[in-house]
């Protein structure tokens, strides 16, 4: 085996049944009891079939411009609607996002040609789910520059899905959130699919499956839409595929509208220049993030002056759930959307009681007075923990707390994140997920802040210590062949190979020092004649200078080390090579040099 070393030298490195099975693995239960039971386990089970792929979360409701050239196809088609941007601008798709859709179409055409997936369908879904990755704000590899997260799936208007990924994808340890340009919920990405291995895909060939990458997300969405042997050229299969994403007739009509619009013609534009929709269908409930998928300046689902724009919200319910046919505000039997009173009298309305005032978070208190410590490459022994309190010092439940690391620290939360948001439990406690140290040693600070509150931040000191050097208590040669050379000629290439062990087991990564020594076993000192090494980093006249002590040699993963080439001078005789470790292991090797011309 080749040696691994650093040299430091001292002179002197298909069917309905199938479709049902497919949907059965998608997301977490909407039933509160089932969800809470799942949350209590470390590995929640895959959710049942009645939750859509994006958790039924909010989505953009803007329709294509008035001059949308082709109305939606089939039984669910819509008429022309006015939009917020001109046709040519809306027809522009960010270059990397457009490339991801076309690459996904090509890949699926090769693996499942019977599906007949059009990339424009992916574009329609991508428009409605995330506004084409927020107008194409992605890097050259297709990964969003900032996470695109849906609202917390806490049962308030959406599915109720307790955390299934330990915050790996969505940074939320309490509930799941839809993630990325195509808005996959974590359980769908990692646990869904017919074989429960997840719908996640590697669309850009980098060896990773990342829902925040538009190439990966587009390919995963394509596989999902084609599941169960669907032929998307068939309107019925097309409708069912879209409804599997978000089980809403309004969602179906919106996606079909954009699909038809994009089929008429599109063009590429620079990344980050896409037209971002304005309107979103989303409930406004206490504890929900305000339009978590959009930038801070967007007024999602609101009209002029910030008032709710119900005219742009299909169904008008604002619940994020599909409106049932015949159950709108003016359906028969309920004139003007009110229940008739017995006898035809005028209906009476009781004032809605005001909800109790929630405790206001005013402070974060650190829990535990010990700083955080870890060895390089390992998990920290404890996680940062704070308690949210109100002005009276009582705990505040349901408050979002964000834990942040400096990027330069090298340490990361699950999912390679430098920040994660945790919601306080009923006792007001928020505990960050397991924190893993990188290879960099030194001290840094973990900061906890109350999201949306002016409470002072809490800092935690953290220190990463170097790994202890691997140990070896024995060194042996791997061959018993006699080592010989002729004066003035080198020994055979890789003539000396040794094996390091510790308590009988192979010892990898052990530093070894090699020294040409005199023959005195009690007082070995560096020899000034006989065999020697060369400095590989030396140049010019120094290249041939003899080096008789070589440090920084390291055993490989199998505990083996092959020494660099050994040269000889004009002196014949028997010489000694001494190999040592920091733990006191010693091996002495004899090197015999015959006289020149013998």
Short mmCIF file of N, CA, C and O in Angstrom, two decimals, residues 175-220:
data_model
loop_
_atom_site.label_atom_id
_atom_site.label_comp_id
_atom_site.label_asym_id
_atom_site.label_seq_id
_atom_site.Cartn_x
_atom_site.Cartn_y
_atom_site.Cartn_z
N UNK A 175 -42.49 20.62 13.60
CA UNK A 175 -43.34 20.16 12.51
C UNK A 175 -42.56 20.20 11.20
O UNK A 175 -41.52 20.85 11.10
N UNK A 176 -43.06 19.51 10.21
CA UNK A 176 -42.46 19.58 8.88
C UNK A 176 -42.91 20.83 8.15
O UNK A 176 -43.95 21.42 8.47
N UNK A 177 -42.13 21.22 7.15
CA UNK A 177 -42.47 22.31 6.23
C UNK A 177 -42.10 21.85 4.82
O UNK A 177 -41.15 21.11 4.64
N UNK A 178 -42.87 22.31 3.85
CA UNK A 178 -42.50 22.03 2.47
C UNK A 178 -41.19 22.74 2.15
O UNK A 178 -40.94 23.85 2.62
N UNK A 179 -40.34 22.08 1.34
CA UNK A 179 -38.97 22.56 1.14
C UNK A 179 -38.65 22.67 -0.35
O UNK A 179 -39.01 21.80 -1.14
N UNK A 180 -37.97 23.75 -0.71
CA UNK A 180 -37.35 23.87 -2.02
C UNK A 180 -38.23 24.36 -3.14
O UNK A 180 -39.41 24.67 -2.95
N UNK A 181 -37.68 24.44 -4.36
CA UNK A 181 -38.39 25.00 -5.51
C UNK A 181 -39.67 24.26 -5.86
O UNK A 181 -40.62 24.85 -6.35
N UNK A 182 -39.72 22.95 -5.60
CA UNK A 182 -40.91 22.16 -5.91
C UNK A 182 -41.69 21.78 -4.67
O UNK A 182 -42.65 21.03 -4.72
N UNK A 183 -41.29 22.30 -3.52
CA UNK A 183 -42.02 22.22 -2.26
C UNK A 183 -42.36 20.79 -1.85
O UNK A 183 -43.52 20.41 -1.65
N UNK A 184 -41.33 19.97 -1.68
CA UNK A 184 -41.51 18.63 -1.13
C UNK A 184 -41.51 18.71 0.39
O UNK A 184 -40.68 19.41 0.98
N UNK A 185 -42.41 17.98 1.04
CA UNK A 185 -42.30 17.87 2.49
C UNK A 185 -41.23 16.81 2.78
O UNK A 185 -41.02 15.88 2.01
N UNK A 186 -40.49 16.95 3.88
CA UNK A 186 -39.35 16.06 4.14
C UNK A 186 -39.70 14.58 4.10
O UNK A 186 -38.94 13.77 3.58
N UNK A 187 -40.87 14.19 4.66
CA UNK A 187 -41.23 12.77 4.69
C UNK A 187 -41.46 12.24 3.28
O UNK A 187 -41.18 11.08 2.99
N UNK A 188 -41.95 13.09 2.37
CA UNK A 188 -42.14 12.68 0.99
C UNK A 188 -40.79 12.50 0.31
O UNK A 188 -40.56 11.55 -0.43
N UNK A 189 -39.87 13.42 0.57
CA UNK A 189 -38.56 13.38 -0.07
C UNK A 189 -37.76 12.16 0.37
O UNK A 189 -37.14 11.49 -0.44
N UNK A 190 -37.79 11.85 1.67
CA UNK A 190 -36.89 10.82 2.19
C UNK A 190 -37.57 9.49 2.51
O UNK A 190 -36.89 8.47 2.60
N UNK A 191 -38.92 9.48 2.68
CA UNK A 191 -39.60 8.25 3.08
C UNK A 191 -40.69 7.81 2.10
O UNK A 191 -41.19 6.71 2.20
N UNK A 192 -41.09 8.71 1.19
CA UNK A 192 -42.20 8.39 0.31
C UNK A 192 -41.82 7.41 -0.78
O UNK A 192 -40.75 6.82 -0.77
N UNK A 193 -42.69 7.25 -1.75
CA UNK A 193 -42.43 6.35 -2.87
C UNK A 193 -42.91 4.94 -2.59
O UNK A 193 -43.13 4.56 -1.44
N UNK A 194 -43.05 4.14 -3.63
CA UNK A 194 -43.57 2.78 -3.47
C UNK A 194 -42.71 1.92 -2.56
O UNK A 194 -43.20 1.02 -1.91
N UNK A 195 -41.39 2.15 -2.54
CA UNK A 195 -40.50 1.30 -1.74
C UNK A 195 -40.03 1.99 -0.47
O UNK A 195 -39.12 1.51 0.21
N UNK A 196 -40.62 3.14 -0.16
CA UNK A 196 -40.31 3.89 1.08
C UNK A 196 -38.87 4.37 1.14
O UNK A 196 -38.35 4.65 2.22
N UNK A 197 -38.20 4.48 0.01
CA UNK A 197 -36.84 5.04 0.00
C UNK A 197 -36.85 6.52 -0.31
O UNK A 197 -35.82 7.15 -0.32
N UNK A 198 -38.04 7.07 -0.57
CA UNK A 198 -38.17 8.51 -0.80
C UNK A 198 -38.24 8.85 -2.28
O UNK A 198 -37.70 8.15 -3.13
N UNK A 199 -38.89 9.98 -2.57
CA UNK A 199 -38.97 10.47 -3.94
C UNK A 199 -37.75 11.29 -4.32
O UNK A 199 -37.58 11.69 -5.47
N UNK A 200 -36.88 11.58 -3.35
CA UNK A 200 -35.69 12.39 -3.64
C UNK A 200 -34.88 11.83 -4.79
O UNK A 200 -34.77 10.61 -4.96
N UNK A 201 -34.31 12.71 -5.59
CA UNK A 201 -33.55 12.30 -6.78
C UNK A 201 -32.30 13.15 -6.91
O UNK A 201 -32.21 14.25 -6.36
N UNK A 202 -31.32 12.64 -7.64
CA UNK A 202 -30.10 13.37 -7.95
C UNK A 202 -30.17 13.79 -9.42
O UNK A 202 -29.81 13.02 -10.31
N UNK A 203 -30.62 15.00 -9.66
CA UNK A 203 -30.83 15.45 -11.03
C UNK A 203 -29.62 16.07 -11.68
O UNK A 203 -29.56 16.17 -12.91
N UNK A 204 -28.64 16.49 -10.88
CA UNK A 204 -27.46 17.15 -11.48
C UNK A 204 -26.20 16.30 -11.37
O UNK A 204 -25.11 16.75 -11.69
N UNK A 205 -26.35 15.06 -10.90
CA UNK A 205 -25.25 14.12 -10.91
C UNK A 205 -24.13 14.42 -9.95
O UNK A 205 -22.99 13.99 -10.16
N UNK A 206 -24.43 15.14 -8.85
CA UNK A 206 -23.36 15.45 -7.89
C UNK A 206 -23.31 14.44 -6.74
O UNK A 206 -22.56 14.64 -5.78
N UNK A 207 -24.11 13.38 -6.83
CA UNK A 207 -24.09 12.36 -5.80
C UNK A 207 -24.95 12.67 -4.59
O UNK A 207 -24.97 11.89 -3.63
N UNK A 208 -25.69 13.79 -4.61
CA UNK A 208 -26.54 14.17 -3.49
C UNK A 208 -27.99 14.32 -3.95
O UNK A 208 -28.25 14.60 -5.11
N UNK A 209 -28.92 14.13 -3.03
CA UNK A 209 -30.33 14.35 -3.29
C UNK A 209 -30.78 15.50 -2.40
O UNK A 209 -30.99 15.32 -1.20
N UNK A 210 -30.90 16.68 -2.98
CA UNK A 210 -31.14 17.90 -2.22
C UNK A 210 -32.43 18.55 -2.70
O UNK A 210 -32.50 19.03 -3.84
N UNK A 211 -33.48 18.62 -1.86
CA UNK A 211 -34.73 19.24 -2.29
C UNK A 211 -34.59 20.73 -2.57
O UNK A 211 -35.46 21.33 -3.20
N UNK A 212 -33.48 21.33 -2.12
CA UNK A 212 -33.24 22.75 -2.39
C UNK A 212 -32.55 22.99 -3.73
O UNK A 212 -32.33 24.13 -4.12
N UNK A 213 -32.21 21.90 -4.43
CA UNK A 213 -31.59 22.00 -5.74
C UNK A 213 -32.64 21.80 -6.81
O UNK A 213 -33.37 20.80 -6.79
N UNK A 214 -32.75 22.74 -7.77
CA UNK A 214 -33.84 22.69 -8.73
C UNK A 214 -33.70 21.51 -9.69
O UNK A 214 -34.70 20.97 -10.17
N UNK A 215 -32.49 21.06 -9.99
CA UNK A 215 -32.31 19.88 -10.83
C UNK A 215 -32.82 18.62 -10.11
O UNK A 215 -33.54 17.80 -10.69
N UNK A 216 -32.44 18.48 -8.82
CA UNK A 216 -32.88 17.33 -8.05
C UNK A 216 -34.39 17.36 -7.84
O UNK A 216 -35.08 16.35 -8.00
N UNK A 217 -34.92 18.54 -7.47
CA UNK A 217 -36.35 18.66 -7.19
C UNK A 217 -37.19 18.44 -8.44
O UNK A 217 -38.25 17.80 -8.38
N UNK A 218 -36.75 18.95 -9.60
CA UNK A 218 -37.52 18.79 -10.83
C UNK A 218 -37.58 17.32 -11.24
O UNK A 218 -38.63 16.82 -11.66
N UNK A 219 -36.46 16.62 -11.13
CA UNK A 219 -36.47 15.20 -11.49
C UNK A 219 -37.35 14.40 -10.54
O UNK A 219 -38.10 13.51 -10.96
N UNK A 220 -37.27 14.71 -9.24
CA UNK A 220 -38.11 14.02 -8.26
C UNK A 220 -39.59 14.28 -8.55
O UNK A 220 -40.41 13.36 -8.48
#
